[in-house]
C-alpha cells in the first residue's frame, strides 16, 4: 500500500497581542533587534570600563 503524500502549506501568522494574563509576546524580528541593542550597549559599557581603568 502506497503512503499518501501530504503537502505542507504556509499559514499566515495571526496578530499577537499583549495580554497581561498570558505574558508578553515578541516577534522574531523584535527579539533580534533587542539582542543587537543589548550587545551594543554591553560592548559600550565594556569599553567605558576599560578606558576608565587606563586613565589612572
GROMACS .gro file of C-alpha atoms in nm:
model
   56
    1UNK     CA    1   0.000   0.000   0.000
    2UNK     CA    2   0.144   0.337  -0.104
    3UNK     CA    3   0.172   0.605   0.159
    4UNK     CA    4  -0.026   0.922   0.094
    5UNK     CA    5   0.191   1.228   0.033
    6UNK     CA    6   0.077   1.532   0.232
    7UNK     CA    7   0.170   1.883   0.129
    8UNK     CA    8   0.262   2.144   0.386
    9UNK     CA    9   0.125   2.492   0.331
   10UNK     CA   10   0.243   2.806   0.500
   11UNK     CA   11  -0.026   2.971   0.706
   12UNK     CA   12  -0.034   3.345   0.767
   13UNK     CA   13   0.073   3.440   1.118
   14UNK     CA   14  -0.204   3.580   1.330
   15UNK     CA   15  -0.156   3.909   1.505
   16UNK     CA   16  -0.008   3.867   1.850
   17UNK     CA   17  -0.147   4.090   2.119
   18UNK     CA   18  -0.004   4.162   2.459
   19UNK     CA   19  -0.216   4.005   2.730
   20UNK     CA   20  -0.109   4.055   3.093
   21UNK     CA   21  -0.255   3.719   3.195
   22UNK     CA   22  -0.055   3.529   2.933
   23UNK     CA   23   0.265   3.736   2.929
   24UNK     CA   24   0.422   3.948   2.658
   25UNK     CA   25   0.491   3.813   2.309
   26UNK     CA   26   0.754   3.948   2.070
   27UNK     CA   27   0.816   3.854   1.711
   28UNK     CA   28   1.149   3.715   1.595
   29UNK     CA   29   1.239   4.044   1.429
   30UNK     CA   30   1.176   4.238   1.752
   31UNK     CA   31   1.375   3.984   1.954
   32UNK     CA   32   1.667   4.012   1.711
   33UNK     CA   33   1.658   4.391   1.741
   34UNK     CA   34   1.659   4.373   2.121
   35UNK     CA   35   1.951   4.128   2.112
   36UNK     CA   36   2.156   4.358   1.886
   37UNK     CA   37   2.078   4.659   2.106
   38UNK     CA   38   2.175   4.469   2.421
   39UNK     CA   39   2.503   4.351   2.265
   40UNK     CA   40   2.590   4.705   2.152
   41UNK     CA   41   2.516   4.851   2.496
   42UNK     CA   42   2.720   4.574   2.661
   43UNK     CA   43   3.018   4.644   2.432
   44UNK     CA   44   2.990   5.017   2.503
   45UNK     CA   45   2.982   4.954   2.879
   46UNK     CA   46   3.286   4.726   2.849
   47UNK     CA   47   3.482   4.991   2.659
   48UNK     CA   48   3.387   5.259   2.911
   49UNK     CA   49   3.511   5.046   3.200
   50UNK     CA   50   3.829   4.957   3.009
   51UNK     CA   51   3.915   5.320   2.931
   52UNK     CA   52   3.828   5.439   3.281
   53UNK     CA   53   4.074   5.183   3.421
   54UNK     CA   54   4.352   5.307   3.188
   55UNK     CA   55   4.317   5.671   3.300
   56UNK     CA   56   4.465   5.606   3.645
   0.00000   0.00000   0.00000
